[in-house]
Each structure stands twice: as structure tokens, then as C-alpha cells.
mmCIF file of C-alpha atoms (C1' of nucleotides) in Angstrom:
data_model
loop_
_atom_site.group_PDB
_atom_site.id
_atom_site.type_symbol
_atom_site.label_atom_id
_atom_site.label_comp_id
_atom_site.label_asym_id
_atom_site.label_seq_id
_atom_site.Cartn_x
_atom_site.Cartn_y
_atom_site.Cartn_z
ATOM 1 C CA UNK A 7 28.152 3.727 -1.958
ATOM 2 C CA UNK A 8 27.028 6.637 -4.107
ATOM 3 C CA UNK A 9 29.253 9.691 -4.305
ATOM 4 C CA UNK A 10 27.800 13.129 -3.938
ATOM 5 C CA UNK A 11 28.110 15.051 -7.159
ATOM 6 C CA UNK A 12 28.587 18.838 -6.923
ATOM 7 C CA UNK A 13 24.975 19.332 -7.939
ATOM 8 C CA UNK A 14 23.815 17.329 -4.942
ATOM 9 C CA UNK A 15 22.471 14.611 -7.157
ATOM 10 C CA UNK A 16 23.475 11.074 -6.416
ATOM 11 C CA UNK A 17 25.707 9.604 -9.052
ATOM 12 C CA UNK A 18 25.138 5.992 -9.932
ATOM 13 C CA UNK A 19 26.223 3.342 -12.355
ATOM 14 C CA UNK A 20 24.842 4.014 -15.813
ATOM 15 C CA UNK A 21 22.748 0.860 -15.867
ATOM 16 C CA UNK A 22 20.909 1.991 -12.750
ATOM 17 C CA UNK A 23 19.841 5.251 -14.328
ATOM 18 C CA UNK A 24 17.725 3.189 -16.700
ATOM 19 C CA UNK A 25 15.856 1.361 -13.982
ATOM 20 C CA UNK A 26 13.625 4.177 -12.732
ATOM 21 C CA UNK A 27 12.254 5.096 -16.185
ATOM 22 C CA UNK A 28 11.418 1.464 -16.825
ATOM 23 C CA UNK A 29 9.585 1.150 -13.533
ATOM 24 C CA UNK A 30 7.708 4.404 -14.138
ATOM 25 C CA UNK A 31 6.639 3.164 -17.558
ATOM 26 C CA UNK A 32 5.377 0.001 -15.926
ATOM 27 C CA UNK A 33 3.564 2.084 -13.305
ATOM 28 C CA UNK A 34 1.889 4.217 -15.956
ATOM 29 C CA UNK A 35 0.245 1.091 -17.272
ATOM 30 C CA UNK A 36 -0.266 -0.962 -14.119
ATOM 31 C CA UNK A 37 -0.812 1.478 -11.245
ATOM 32 C CA UNK A 38 -3.553 0.300 -8.973
ATOM 33 C CA UNK A 39 -6.376 2.793 -8.651
ATOM 34 C CA UNK A 40 -6.666 3.531 -4.956
ATOM 35 C CA UNK A 41 -8.949 6.082 -3.316
ATOM 36 C CA UNK A 42 -6.043 8.096 -1.897
ATOM 37 C CA UNK A 43 -3.956 8.062 -5.049
ATOM 38 C CA UNK A 44 -3.952 10.532 -7.922
ATOM 39 C CA UNK A 45 -3.669 8.686 -11.232
ATOM 40 C CA UNK A 46 -0.180 8.921 -12.802
ATOM 41 C CA UNK A 47 0.412 12.198 -14.580
ATOM 42 C CA UNK A 48 -2.513 14.038 -13.002
ATOM 43 C CA UNK A 49 -2.553 16.846 -10.435
ATOM 44 C CA UNK A 50 -1.060 16.044 -7.054
ATOM 45 C CA UNK A 51 -3.260 14.586 -4.376
ATOM 46 C CA UNK A 52 -4.463 16.638 -1.388
ATOM 47 C CA UNK A 53 -1.624 16.427 1.190
ATOM 48 C CA UNK A 54 -4.193 15.803 3.929
ATOM 49 C CA UNK A 55 -5.424 12.690 2.146
ATOM 50 C CA UNK A 56 -1.878 11.557 1.416
ATOM 51 C CA UNK A 57 -1.005 11.904 5.094
ATOM 52 C CA UNK A 58 -4.208 10.201 6.261
ATOM 53 C CA UNK A 59 -3.659 7.240 3.980
ATOM 54 C CA UNK A 60 0.023 6.896 4.853
ATOM 55 C CA UNK A 61 -0.703 6.764 8.576
ATOM 56 C CA UNK A 62 -3.348 4.119 8.002
ATOM 57 C CA UNK A 63 -1.031 2.136 5.734
ATOM 58 C CA UNK A 64 1.685 1.796 8.373
ATOM 59 C CA UNK A 65 2.041 -1.969 8.843
ATOM 60 C CA UNK A 66 -1.398 -2.379 7.343
ATOM 61 C CA UNK A 67 -2.529 -3.766 4.002
ATOM 62 C CA UNK A 68 -4.218 -1.733 1.311
ATOM 63 C CA UNK A 69 -7.379 -3.863 1.470
ATOM 64 C CA UNK A 70 -7.771 -3.294 5.205
ATOM 65 C CA UNK A 71 -7.253 0.448 4.882
ATOM 66 C CA UNK A 72 -9.691 1.246 2.083
ATOM 67 C CA UNK A 73 -13.003 1.261 4.024
ATOM 68 C CA UNK A 74 -11.442 3.155 6.913
ATOM 69 C CA UNK A 75 -9.931 5.757 4.619
ATOM 70 C CA UNK A 76 -13.246 6.355 2.870
ATOM 71 C CA UNK A 77 -15.111 6.748 6.153
ATOM 72 C CA UNK A 78 -12.520 9.184 7.556
ATOM 73 C CA UNK A 79 -12.479 11.203 4.345
ATOM 74 C CA UNK A 80 -16.264 11.423 4.339
ATOM 75 C CA UNK A 81 -16.565 12.338 8.013
ATOM 76 C CA UNK A 82 -13.529 14.653 8.271
ATOM 77 C CA UNK A 83 -12.759 16.058 4.798
ATOM 78 C CA UNK A 84 -10.052 18.458 5.975
ATOM 79 C CA UNK A 85 -7.312 18.512 8.562
ATOM 80 C CA UNK A 86 -9.162 21.290 10.378
ATOM 81 C CA UNK A 87 -12.278 19.141 10.578
ATOM 82 C CA UNK A 88 -10.285 16.265 12.016
ATOM 83 C CA UNK A 89 -8.546 18.551 14.497
ATOM 84 C CA UNK A 90 -11.938 19.810 15.676
ATOM 85 C CA UNK A 91 -13.278 16.282 16.186
ATOM 86 C CA UNK A 92 -13.768 14.516 19.506
ATOM 87 C CA UNK A 93 -10.818 12.161 20.048
ATOM 88 C CA UNK A 94 -13.180 9.390 21.141
ATOM 89 C CA UNK A 95 -15.028 9.650 17.853
ATOM 90 C CA UNK A 96 -11.720 9.295 16.042
ATOM 91 C CA UNK A 97 -10.882 6.209 18.106
ATOM 92 C CA UNK A 98 -14.316 4.727 17.421
ATOM 93 C CA UNK A 99 -13.828 5.238 13.696
ATOM 94 C CA UNK A 100 -10.357 3.671 13.955
ATOM 95 C CA UNK A 101 -11.546 0.646 15.952
ATOM 96 C CA UNK A 102 -10.580 -2.595 14.237
ATOM 97 C CA UNK A 103 -7.680 -1.157 12.271
ATOM 98 C CA UNK A 104 -5.117 -1.826 15.000
ATOM 99 C CA UNK A 105 -2.056 -0.028 16.350
ATOM 100 C CA UNK A 106 -4.248 2.463 18.155
ATOM 101 C CA UNK A 107 -1.391 4.799 19.034
ATOM 102 C CA UNK A 108 -1.639 5.762 15.366
ATOM 103 C CA UNK A 109 -5.119 7.154 15.944
ATOM 104 C CA UNK A 110 -3.980 9.170 18.942
ATOM 105 C CA UNK A 111 -0.983 10.496 17.017
ATOM 106 C CA UNK A 112 -3.209 11.207 14.026
ATOM 107 C CA UNK A 113 -5.377 13.422 16.160
ATOM 108 C CA UNK A 114 -2.384 15.139 17.779
ATOM 109 C CA UNK A 115 -0.811 15.713 14.368
ATOM 110 C CA UNK A 116 -4.011 17.170 12.926
ATOM 111 C CA UNK A 117 -4.094 19.637 15.793
ATOM 112 C CA UNK A 118 -0.461 20.649 15.315
ATOM 113 C CA UNK A 119 -0.970 21.185 11.617
ATOM 114 C CA UNK A 120 -4.154 23.152 12.188
ATOM 115 C CA UNK A 121 -2.801 25.312 14.975
ATOM 116 C CA UNK A 122 0.888 25.697 14.234
ATOM 117 C CA UNK A 123 1.071 25.321 10.469
ATOM 118 C CA UNK A 124 -2.061 27.197 9.444
ATOM 119 C CA UNK A 125 -3.765 24.025 8.283
ATOM 120 C CA UNK A 126 -1.043 23.302 5.708
ATOM 121 C CA UNK A 127 1.256 20.280 5.947
ATOM 122 C CA UNK A 128 4.937 21.223 5.824
ATOM 123 C CA UNK A 129 6.592 20.329 2.530
ATOM 124 C CA UNK A 130 9.980 19.090 3.670
ATOM 125 C CA UNK A 131 10.905 15.721 5.073
ATOM 126 C CA UNK A 132 12.640 17.285 8.095
ATOM 127 C CA UNK A 133 9.633 19.386 9.042
ATOM 128 C CA UNK A 134 7.245 16.480 8.553
ATOM 129 C CA UNK A 135 9.452 14.325 10.768
ATOM 130 C CA UNK A 136 8.727 16.651 13.676
ATOM 131 C CA UNK A 137 5.025 15.799 13.654
ATOM 132 C CA UNK A 138 3.560 13.037 15.834
ATOM 133 C CA UNK A 139 3.190 9.645 14.184
ATOM 134 C CA UNK A 140 5.399 10.622 11.234
ATOM 135 C CA UNK A 141 8.709 8.777 11.002
ATOM 136 C CA UNK A 142 11.312 8.187 8.306
ATOM 137 C CA UNK A 143 8.988 6.291 5.987
ATOM 138 C CA UNK A 144 5.939 8.516 6.270
ATOM 139 C CA UNK A 145 7.860 11.794 6.017
ATOM 140 C CA UNK A 146 9.500 10.628 2.805
ATOM 141 C CA UNK A 147 6.214 9.332 1.411
ATOM 142 C CA UNK A 148 4.332 12.577 2.045
ATOM 143 C CA UNK A 149 7.179 14.724 0.705
ATOM 144 C CA UNK A 150 7.462 12.653 -2.447
ATOM 145 C CA UNK A 151 3.800 11.902 -3.145
ATOM 146 C CA UNK A 152 2.161 15.154 -2.063
ATOM 147 C CA UNK A 153 4.967 17.644 -2.823
ATOM 148 C CA UNK A 154 7.076 15.986 -5.518
ATOM 149 C CA UNK A 155 10.223 16.109 -3.391
ATOM 150 C CA UNK A 156 12.793 13.529 -4.573
ATOM 151 C CA UNK A 157 12.821 11.705 -1.234
ATOM 152 C CA UNK A 158 13.664 8.031 -0.968
ATOM 153 C CA UNK A 159 10.732 6.089 0.408
ATOM 154 C CA UNK A 160 11.668 2.847 2.162
ATOM 155 C CA UNK A 161 9.041 0.487 3.454
ATOM 156 C CA UNK A 162 8.896 -3.293 3.669
ATOM 157 C CA UNK A 163 8.136 -3.591 -0.032
ATOM 158 C CA UNK A 164 11.084 -1.437 -1.034
ATOM 159 C CA UNK A 165 13.384 -3.379 1.260
ATOM 160 C CA UNK A 166 12.332 -6.613 -0.379
ATOM 161 C CA UNK A 167 12.664 -5.309 -3.937
ATOM 162 C CA UNK A 168 16.077 -3.776 -3.244
ATOM 163 C CA UNK A 169 17.329 -6.860 -1.394
ATOM 164 C CA UNK A 170 16.518 -8.900 -4.484
ATOM 165 C CA UNK A 171 17.681 -6.501 -7.175
ATOM 166 C CA UNK A 172 21.076 -6.181 -5.488
ATOM 167 C CA UNK A 173 21.084 -9.650 -3.898
ATOM 168 C CA UNK A 174 21.680 -8.289 -0.408
ATOM 169 C CA UNK A 175 22.169 -11.373 1.745
ATOM 170 C CA UNK A 176 22.601 -9.649 5.098
ATOM 171 C CA UNK A 177 19.489 -10.417 7.178
ATOM 172 C CA UNK A 178 16.979 -7.782 8.220
ATOM 173 C CA UNK A 179 16.915 -5.695 10.290
ATOM 174 C CA UNK A 180 20.716 -5.431 10.172
ATOM 175 C CA UNK A 181 20.594 -4.729 6.449
ATOM 176 C CA UNK A 182 18.295 -1.722 6.753
ATOM 177 C CA UNK A 183 20.994 0.949 6.312
ATOM 178 C CA UNK A 184 22.448 -0.794 3.281
ATOM 179 C CA UNK A 185 19.023 -1.288 1.720
ATOM 180 C CA UNK A 186 18.168 2.348 2.287
ATOM 181 C CA UNK A 187 21.397 3.502 0.639
ATOM 182 C CA UNK A 188 20.847 1.236 -2.344
ATOM 183 C CA UNK A 189 17.242 2.403 -2.668
ATOM 184 C CA UNK A 190 18.540 5.989 -2.766
ATOM 185 C CA UNK A 191 20.657 5.157 -5.806
ATOM 186 C CA UNK A 192 17.486 4.171 -7.654
ATOM 187 C CA UNK A 193 15.347 7.198 -6.753
ATOM 188 C CA UNK A 194 14.851 9.572 -9.697
ATOM 189 C CA UNK A 195 14.917 13.365 -9.350
ATOM 190 C CA UNK A 196 11.591 13.635 -11.122
ATOM 191 C CA UNK A 197 8.365 11.798 -10.360
ATOM 192 C CA UNK A 198 9.765 10.563 -7.048
ATOM 193 C CA UNK A 199 6.222 10.173 -5.719
ATOM 194 C CA UNK A 200 5.139 7.989 -8.606
ATOM 195 C CA UNK A 201 8.404 6.090 -8.302
ATOM 196 C CA UNK A 202 7.788 5.419 -4.616
ATOM 197 C CA UNK A 203 4.289 4.171 -5.256
ATOM 198 C CA UNK A 204 5.549 2.126 -8.178
ATOM 199 C CA UNK A 205 8.111 0.431 -5.939
ATOM 200 C CA UNK A 206 5.434 -0.385 -3.406
ATOM 201 C CA UNK A 207 3.029 -1.636 -6.071
ATOM 202 C CA UNK A 208 5.813 -3.752 -7.501
ATOM 203 C CA UNK A 209 6.510 -5.251 -4.102
ATOM 204 C CA UNK A 210 2.829 -5.803 -3.361
ATOM 205 C CA UNK A 211 1.845 -7.384 -6.666
ATOM 206 C CA UNK A 212 4.969 -8.721 -8.449
ATOM 207 C CA UNK A 213 7.956 -8.916 -6.126
ATOM 208 C CA UNK A 214 5.895 -10.636 -3.427
ATOM 209 C CA UNK A 215 7.359 -12.261 -0.293
ATOM 210 C CA UNK A 216 6.696 -15.757 -1.629
ATOM 211 C CA UNK A 217 6.449 -16.865 -5.248
ATOM 212 C CA UNK A 218 7.448 -13.587 -6.879
ATOM 213 C CA UNK A 219 6.089 -13.205 -10.417
ATOM 214 C CA UNK A 220 9.452 -12.504 -11.993
ATOM 215 C CA UNK A 221 8.178 -13.101 -15.514
ATOM 216 C CA UNK A 222 5.988 -10.013 -15.145
ATOM 217 C CA UNK A 223 8.622 -7.812 -13.523
ATOM 218 C CA UNK A 224 9.950 -4.816 -15.482
ATOM 219 C CA UNK A 225 13.301 -5.296 -13.754
ATOM 220 C CA UNK A 226 13.696 -9.044 -14.107
ATOM 221 C CA UNK A 227 16.711 -8.762 -16.423
ATOM 222 C CA UNK A 228 18.534 -6.559 -13.904
ATOM 223 C CA UNK A 229 17.749 -8.568 -10.791
ATOM 224 C CA UNK A 230 20.850 -10.183 -9.294
ATOM 225 C CA UNK A 231 18.857 -12.459 -6.993
ATOM 226 C CA UNK A 232 16.871 -13.716 -9.973
ATOM 227 C CA UNK A 233 20.078 -14.319 -11.906
ATOM 228 C CA UNK A 234 21.378 -16.367 -8.987
ATOM 229 C CA UNK A 235 18.067 -18.142 -8.446
ATOM 230 C CA UNK A 236 17.791 -16.991 -4.829
ATOM 231 C CA UNK A 237 14.919 -14.527 -5.169
ATOM 232 C CA UNK A 238 12.658 -16.688 -2.972
ATOM 233 C CA UNK A 239 15.206 -16.606 -0.142
ATOM 234 C CA UNK A 240 15.568 -12.835 0.021
ATOM 235 C CA UNK A 241 15.356 -10.794 2.061
ATOM 236 C CA UNK A 242 16.746 -12.978 4.831
ATOM 237 C CA UNK A 243 15.646 -12.238 8.366
ATOM 238 C CA UNK A 244 17.053 -12.862 11.786
ATOM 239 C CA UNK A 245 14.992 -15.449 13.633
ATOM 240 C CA UNK A 246 12.377 -14.106 15.971
ATOM 241 C CA UNK A 247 11.434 -15.733 19.236
ATOM 242 C CA UNK A 248 8.140 -17.467 19.883
ATOM 243 C CA UNK A 249 5.281 -15.568 21.482
ATOM 244 C CA UNK A 250 4.170 -16.383 25.047
ATOM 245 C CA UNK A 251 0.534 -17.039 25.905
ATOM 246 C CA UNK A 252 -1.133 -14.717 28.383
ATOM 247 C CA UNK A 253 -4.404 -15.520 30.102
ATOM 248 C CA UNK A 254 -7.061 -13.470 31.823
ATOM 249 C CA UNK A 255 -10.727 -13.058 32.664
ATOM 250 C CA UNK A 256 -13.269 -10.776 31.043
ATOM 251 C CA UNK A 257 -16.309 -9.796 33.097
ATOM 252 C CA UNK A 258 -19.636 -9.531 31.272
ATOM 253 C CA UNK A 259 -21.936 -7.645 33.604
ATOM 254 C CA UNK A 260 -25.520 -6.882 32.551
ATOM 255 C CA UNK A 261 -28.128 -4.720 34.238
ATOM 256 C CA UNK A 262 -31.932 -5.237 34.106
ATOM 257 C CA UNK A 263 -32.196 -3.033 31.009
ATOM 258 C CA UNK A 264 -29.713 -5.226 29.201
ATOM 259 C CA UNK A 265 -26.969 -2.614 29.351
ATOM 260 C CA UNK A 266 -23.441 -3.992 29.628
ATOM 261 C CA UNK A 267 -20.628 -2.550 31.714
ATOM 262 C CA UNK A 268 -17.754 -1.257 29.589
ATOM 263 C CA UNK A 269 -14.680 0.672 30.580
ATOM 264 C CA UNK A 270 -12.101 2.915 29.004
ATOM 265 C CA UNK A 271 -8.585 1.536 29.123
ATOM 266 C CA UNK A 272 -5.519 3.456 30.222
ATOM 267 C CA UNK A 273 -4.606 6.303 27.919
ATOM 268 C CA UNK A 274 -1.441 4.695 26.552
ATOM 269 C CA UNK A 275 -0.052 1.202 26.186
ATOM 270 C CA UNK A 276 -1.833 -1.845 24.821
ATOM 271 C CA UNK A 277 -5.178 -0.823 23.302
ATOM 272 C CA UNK A 278 -4.582 2.573 24.868
ATOM 273 C CA UNK A 279 -7.659 4.805 25.225
ATOM 274 C CA UNK A 280 -9.877 2.109 23.750
ATOM 275 C CA UNK A 281 -13.022 0.632 25.309
ATOM 276 C CA UNK A 282 -13.022 -2.833 26.879
ATOM 277 C CA UNK A 283 -15.208 -5.353 28.569
ATOM 278 C CA UNK A 284 -13.712 -5.057 32.073
ATOM 279 C CA UNK A 285 -10.962 -7.619 32.416
ATOM 280 C CA UNK A 286 -8.268 -8.823 34.749
ATOM 281 C CA UNK A 287 -4.608 -8.360 34.013
ATOM 282 C CA UNK A 288 -3.417 -10.629 31.241
ATOM 283 C CA UNK A 289 -0.709 -12.779 32.752
ATOM 284 C CA UNK A 290 1.607 -15.474 31.498
ATOM 285 C CA UNK A 291 0.555 -18.655 33.306
ATOM 286 C CA UNK A 292 -2.690 -20.182 34.440
ATOM 287 C CA UNK A 293 -5.991 -18.330 34.340
ATOM 288 C CA UNK A 294 -6.812 -17.032 37.810
ATOM 289 C CA UNK A 295 -9.606 -19.210 39.205
ATOM 290 C CA UNK A 296 -10.907 -16.579 41.606
ATOM 291 C CA UNK A 297 -12.749 -13.608 40.153
ATOM 292 C CA UNK A 298 -10.098 -11.293 41.474
ATOM 293 C CA UNK A 299 -10.437 -7.825 40.123
ATOM 294 C CA UNK A 300 -14.071 -8.323 39.191
ATOM 295 C CA UNK A 301 -15.836 -4.999 38.666
ATOM 296 C CA UNK A 302 -18.593 -5.957 41.146
ATOM 297 C CA UNK A 303 -19.541 -8.601 43.638
ATOM 298 C CA UNK A 304 -21.938 -10.909 41.837
ATOM 299 C CA UNK A 305 -22.712 -14.530 41.122
ATOM 300 C CA UNK A 306 -20.232 -14.921 38.326
ATOM 301 C CA UNK A 307 -20.930 -17.757 35.922
ATOM 302 C CA UNK A 308 -18.146 -19.076 33.759
ATOM 303 C CA UNK A 309 -19.262 -19.178 30.148
ATOM 304 C CA UNK A 310 -18.263 -22.246 28.142
ATOM 305 C CA UNK A 311 -15.333 -21.971 25.788
ATOM 306 C CA UNK A 312 -12.620 -19.395 25.568
ATOM 307 C CA UNK A 313 -11.789 -16.312 23.551
ATOM 308 C CA UNK A 314 -8.463 -16.478 21.724
ATOM 309 C CA UNK A 315 -6.690 -13.577 20.130
ATOM 310 C CA UNK A 316 -3.234 -13.028 18.707
ATOM 311 C CA UNK A 317 -1.359 -9.820 19.302
ATOM 312 C CA UNK A 318 1.954 -8.986 17.735
ATOM 313 C CA UNK A 319 3.987 -10.113 20.712
ATOM 314 C CA UNK A 320 1.760 -12.525 22.630
ATOM 315 C CA UNK A 321 -1.213 -14.859 22.309
ATOM 316 C CA UNK A 322 -4.205 -14.204 24.534
ATOM 317 C CA UNK A 323 -6.748 -16.601 26.051
ATOM 318 C CA UNK A 324 -9.664 -14.976 27.821
ATOM 319 C CA UNK A 325 -12.185 -16.762 30.000
ATOM 320 C CA UNK A 326 -15.491 -14.926 30.130
ATOM 321 C CA UNK A 327 -17.456 -14.674 33.375
ATOM 322 C CA UNK A 328 -21.021 -13.383 33.226
ATOM 323 C CA UNK A 329 -23.362 -11.986 35.856
ATOM 324 C CA UNK A 330 -26.390 -9.770 36.228
ATOM 325 C CA UNK A 331 -26.937 -6.951 38.694
ATOM 326 C CA UNK A 332 -30.173 -5.397 39.912
ATOM 327 C CA UNK A 333 -28.781 -1.898 39.658
ATOM 328 C CA UNK A 334 -25.860 -0.024 38.112
ATOM 329 C CA UNK A 335 -23.773 -0.082 41.242
ATOM 330 C CA UNK A 336 -20.475 0.157 39.414
ATOM 331 C CA UNK A 337 -18.994 3.132 37.602
ATOM 332 C CA UNK A 338 -18.372 2.681 33.929
ATOM 333 C CA UNK A 339 -19.959 3.004 30.529
ATOM 334 C CA UNK A 340 -23.197 1.060 30.775
ATOM 335 C CA UNK A 341 -23.967 0.473 27.141
ATOM 336 C CA UNK A 342 -26.747 -1.348 25.303
ATOM 337 C CA UNK A 343 -25.384 -3.778 22.717
ATOM 338 C CA UNK A 344 -27.374 -1.900 20.091
ATOM 339 C CA UNK A 345 -25.010 0.993 20.745
ATOM 340 C CA UNK A 346 -21.720 -0.918 20.718
ATOM 341 C CA UNK A 347 -21.061 0.456 17.267
ATOM 342 C CA UNK A 348 -20.705 3.901 18.819
ATOM 343 C CA UNK A 349 -17.799 2.995 21.099
ATOM 344 C CA UNK A 350 -14.159 2.281 20.345
ATOM 345 C CA UNK A 351 -14.154 -1.490 20.784
ATOM 346 C CA UNK A 352 -11.005 -3.117 19.432
ATOM 347 C CA UNK A 353 -11.287 -6.467 17.694
ATOM 348 C CA UNK A 354 -10.310 -8.567 20.696
ATOM 349 C CA UNK A 355 -13.177 -6.979 22.627
ATOM 350 C CA UNK A 356 -15.591 -7.567 19.763
ATOM 351 C CA UNK A 357 -14.670 -11.221 20.093
ATOM 352 C CA UNK A 358 -15.492 -11.091 23.802
ATOM 353 C CA UNK A 359 -18.822 -9.438 23.021
ATOM 354 C CA UNK A 360 -19.661 -12.061 20.420
ATOM 355 C CA UNK A 361 -18.722 -14.870 22.776
ATOM 356 C CA UNK A 362 -20.772 -13.483 25.647
ATOM 357 C CA UNK A 363 -23.834 -12.820 23.528
ATOM 358 C CA UNK A 364 -23.658 -16.293 22.079
ATOM 359 C CA UNK A 365 -23.476 -18.000 25.472
ATOM 360 C CA UNK A 366 -25.874 -15.874 27.495
ATOM 361 C CA UNK A 367 -29.621 -15.468 27.145
ATOM 362 C CA UNK A 368 -29.326 -12.241 25.260
ATOM 363 C CA UNK A 369 -32.147 -11.882 22.743
ATOM 364 C CA UNK A 370 -30.703 -11.955 19.244
ATOM 365 C CA UNK A 371 -31.119 -8.683 17.412
ATOM 366 C CA UNK A 372 -29.220 -6.518 15.006
ATOM 367 C CA UNK A 373 -26.412 -6.008 17.468
ATOM 368 C CA UNK A 374 -26.032 -9.713 18.077
ATOM 369 C CA UNK A 375 -25.787 -10.368 14.369
ATOM 370 C CA UNK A 376 -23.293 -7.603 13.955
ATOM 371 C CA UNK A 377 -20.975 -9.235 16.445
ATOM 372 C CA UNK A 378 -21.580 -12.757 15.206
ATOM 373 C CA UNK A 379 -19.255 -11.926 12.369
ATOM 374 C CA UNK A 380 -16.359 -11.548 14.729
ATOM 375 C CA UNK A 381 -17.053 -14.939 16.258
ATOM 376 C CA UNK A 382 -16.750 -16.982 13.104
ATOM 377 C CA UNK A 383 -13.028 -16.439 12.555
ATOM 378 C CA UNK A 384 -11.476 -19.839 12.066
ATOM 379 C CA UNK A 385 -12.596 -22.333 9.547
ATOM 380 C CA UNK A 386 -15.094 -24.822 10.836
ATOM 381 C CA UNK A 387 -13.674 -28.106 11.950
ATOM 382 C CA UNK A 388 -14.801 -31.107 9.972
ATOM 383 C CA UNK A 389 -16.797 -33.716 11.814
ATOM 384 C "C1'" DA B 9 18.134 0.116 20.673
ATOM 385 C "C1'" DA B 10 15.390 -3.695 21.100
ATOM 386 C "C1'" DG B 11 10.880 -4.486 22.190
ATOM 387 C "C1'" DG B 12 5.928 -2.813 22.604
ATOM 388 C "C1'" DC B 13 2.258 -2.123 19.770
ATOM 389 C "C1'" DG B 14 -3.285 -4.967 16.243
ATOM 390 C "C1'" DT B 15 -5.167 -7.220 12.892
ATOM 391 C "C1'" DG B 16 -6.180 -10.172 8.989
ATOM 392 C "C1'" DG B 17 -4.893 -12.813 5.044
ATOM 393 C "C1'" DG B 18 -1.878 -16.188 3.045
ATOM 394 C "C1'" DT B 19 0.553 -20.634 2.882
ATOM 395 C "C1'" DT C 23 -1.936 -25.766 12.894
ATOM 396 C "C1'" DA C 24 1.517 -22.668 13.003
ATOM 397 C "C1'" DC C 25 3.753 -19.830 11.265
ATOM 398 C "C1'" DC C 26 4.755 -15.333 8.126
ATOM 399 C "C1'" DC C 27 4.405 -10.508 7.674
ATOM 400 C "C1'" DA C 28 2.296 -5.980 5.971
ATOM 401 C "C1'" DA C 29 2.832 1.426 2.709
ATOM 402 C "C1'" DG C 30 6.434 1.734 10.893
ATOM 403 C "C1'" DC C 31 6.607 4.670 15.031
ATOM 404 C "C1'" DC C 32 7.864 5.407 19.681
ATOM 405 C "C1'" DT C 33 10.522 4.870 23.791
#
DNA sequence: AAGGCGTGGGT
DNA sequence: TACCCAAGCCT
């Protein structure tokens, strides 16, 4: 473990002091150009954009984030603009990106920054940590990248790189404290933001989970796992249990105008505050065979096939029942499919929409084509 | 403090 | 097909 020198700097073995400069040199030549990133050596990025990107990047790949980031930046260029937005518009813009509590926290955080911090993000890790949706990773990332604070940024990439460099064999998540401490011994006092992004780029492009490209790695001669030939086995992880399957019914109700009944889900929890095709509870076990919990009494027709979706902690199988009504006798958001793009439909509900429109007599139009995309997910089975 | 919380791409 | 797991946070 590193000792604290009187200056407050972390002391470290001499060899380790050489690692950061080598990685930064690699980063200067190989940094990916990303829309939220200032090129190495240029002026710091707008803290608002750093924050926005870091929230979106939580548990989410760069490629998935890019279009969302660009749309948010265009629509809400400042934290004040975002704070003044309608939360439902924010959720609609976030739809498809997942982990929707992030969008709610994003909005809450924008309002705190606008109202309590004068529109300026705090510059210290401790102060950032107080804001909604900002935890240990994100506070360090914003401090380092936006404000050049020498904070140690630890995400999944950094954990993997550090586990390999030091050949940490303790499985995750038990090894997290050790990995964090070892990462701290690598963090330089200068260019900590570039260093953090370099570590993450290294993990994303070179020190990958499988088949790491060690021959291209600026640290390959210092990597203990590589020296031992166990780089593919690290980091180890404790086994995780299998996911259960939950089943339920989604109710596709259409009025004479072709409007479809949608509903807003509970504020928090799974898909919190998002819009859904009304559905039963999703229960482990058999699909209920009675349309219990249907939004209206109607002649429900079971559509062929099933909608499958995987969440982080369970698999879902939805049966879709369809019916028409002569009048809008049920409260909800009666919405024409042409306008589905204006509501916060998460991906699982886009799948339901696609399935229903494919198996009912809905006239194909732009909306139908838009949702066809969501239907095609798996590769086609060979005949 | 262990589990809830999305989605998509890769192997 | 059936996993894995990603720029994590919250309770």
C-alpha cells in the first residue's frame, strides 16, 4: 500500500512513476476522437458536457452513447436549458438508452446545479458526490477531466487493466478496494483527466476482456499477468446466478381512429416514469390465461408469437392481446402510432409495438416501418 | 450490502 | 444458443 508523503502525494515504486508518462504518450497518439472529449493538450471541455457524457456512459458503451449525446447537446446546450426542460421530454430523448433512473437523476442534478450552484458544476470530488446520479466513478471523472483534479478514476476498464498489470487474482467484486488502491498508485499529479481517459481507452481498445492486444500495449513489458501468461483469465469474477424468466400480458387496445392506449409507469422502479403498452404484472411462472388486469373489457384476441426481452436480472416473455373499442372509455394516453416517437417508450415496449403492428391489420406507414427495426433483432433462422 | 436497474454487441 | 459484460448508482 502506498505511504502518504508529507506533500500529500502518493509515493510509489520508481518503476511505476514511469508508467503514466508512457500511457500519456500513447494517448497523445491514439486517443479516440469523441464528441464529448477535448483533444489531448487543448482547452478543457465544458463541464456540463463532461457530466452529460459521463452519466450516459455509466454501464453503457461509447457507440451507444454517441447519438444520444449529440441530440441532448443540440437540444439542451447548457445545464440551465436542461433544468428548464420538461422531464417527460428528457425521458423521451433518453428512451432506448436504458437505466432510466439515470435520466431522472440527470434532470434532478441539472436543477440542483442551476438553482443551488449558480449553473456551475462544483470542482471537487466531494461536492460532486453530493449530486444525484453522481457516484465514486463519475465524481472522479468530472473532477479529473473537467477540472484537472488529480482524482483516481476507476471504472470497469481500469479494474481490468489494473488487475492485469498487477496480476490481482482475487475475484471481483471482492477485489475492488485493492484495485482502487493500486490504480491510485498509477495516477499522475498532472494530466489526470487525460490519464483517466487513456486508461479507459486502453481498456476499451487494447486491454479488452477477451483476446487483449498485448503486442500493441504501451505497458506490455510491465504487465505481470502478461509475464505469467494469465492475462486472458483476469480479472476473475465470482460466479453469478442464472436469471429467472418472468411472463406477462401486454394489451394492445385500438380505438376507431387508430389511436393506441398507452400508460405511464410508476415513477420509480423498473422502467420508472416511462411509457408502456398497458401490461399485467410480470411474474415468474406460467402466463396468466385470463386477461386479468386488462385495461378494458373487450374481445381480446391473442396475437401469434411472443415478445422476448432480456433485462439485467430477468428474462421476459410477453404475450400480446389485441382488441378494438368503439370509444375511448379508458383513461390513458391514446396515441397514434405516427406519434410514438414523441413518447418515452423503452426498447421492450418498442418490441411490443412492432409485434402488435405486424400481427394486426394496421396499415403500414412510416410509423410501422420505424418500429419494424426493433422487431428484427435476432438473426434469421436458416430453413 | 447485495440486489435492482436496460440495452446491445460480441463470442 | 447462451452466455458475457460495458466510462455505475442507489437503497
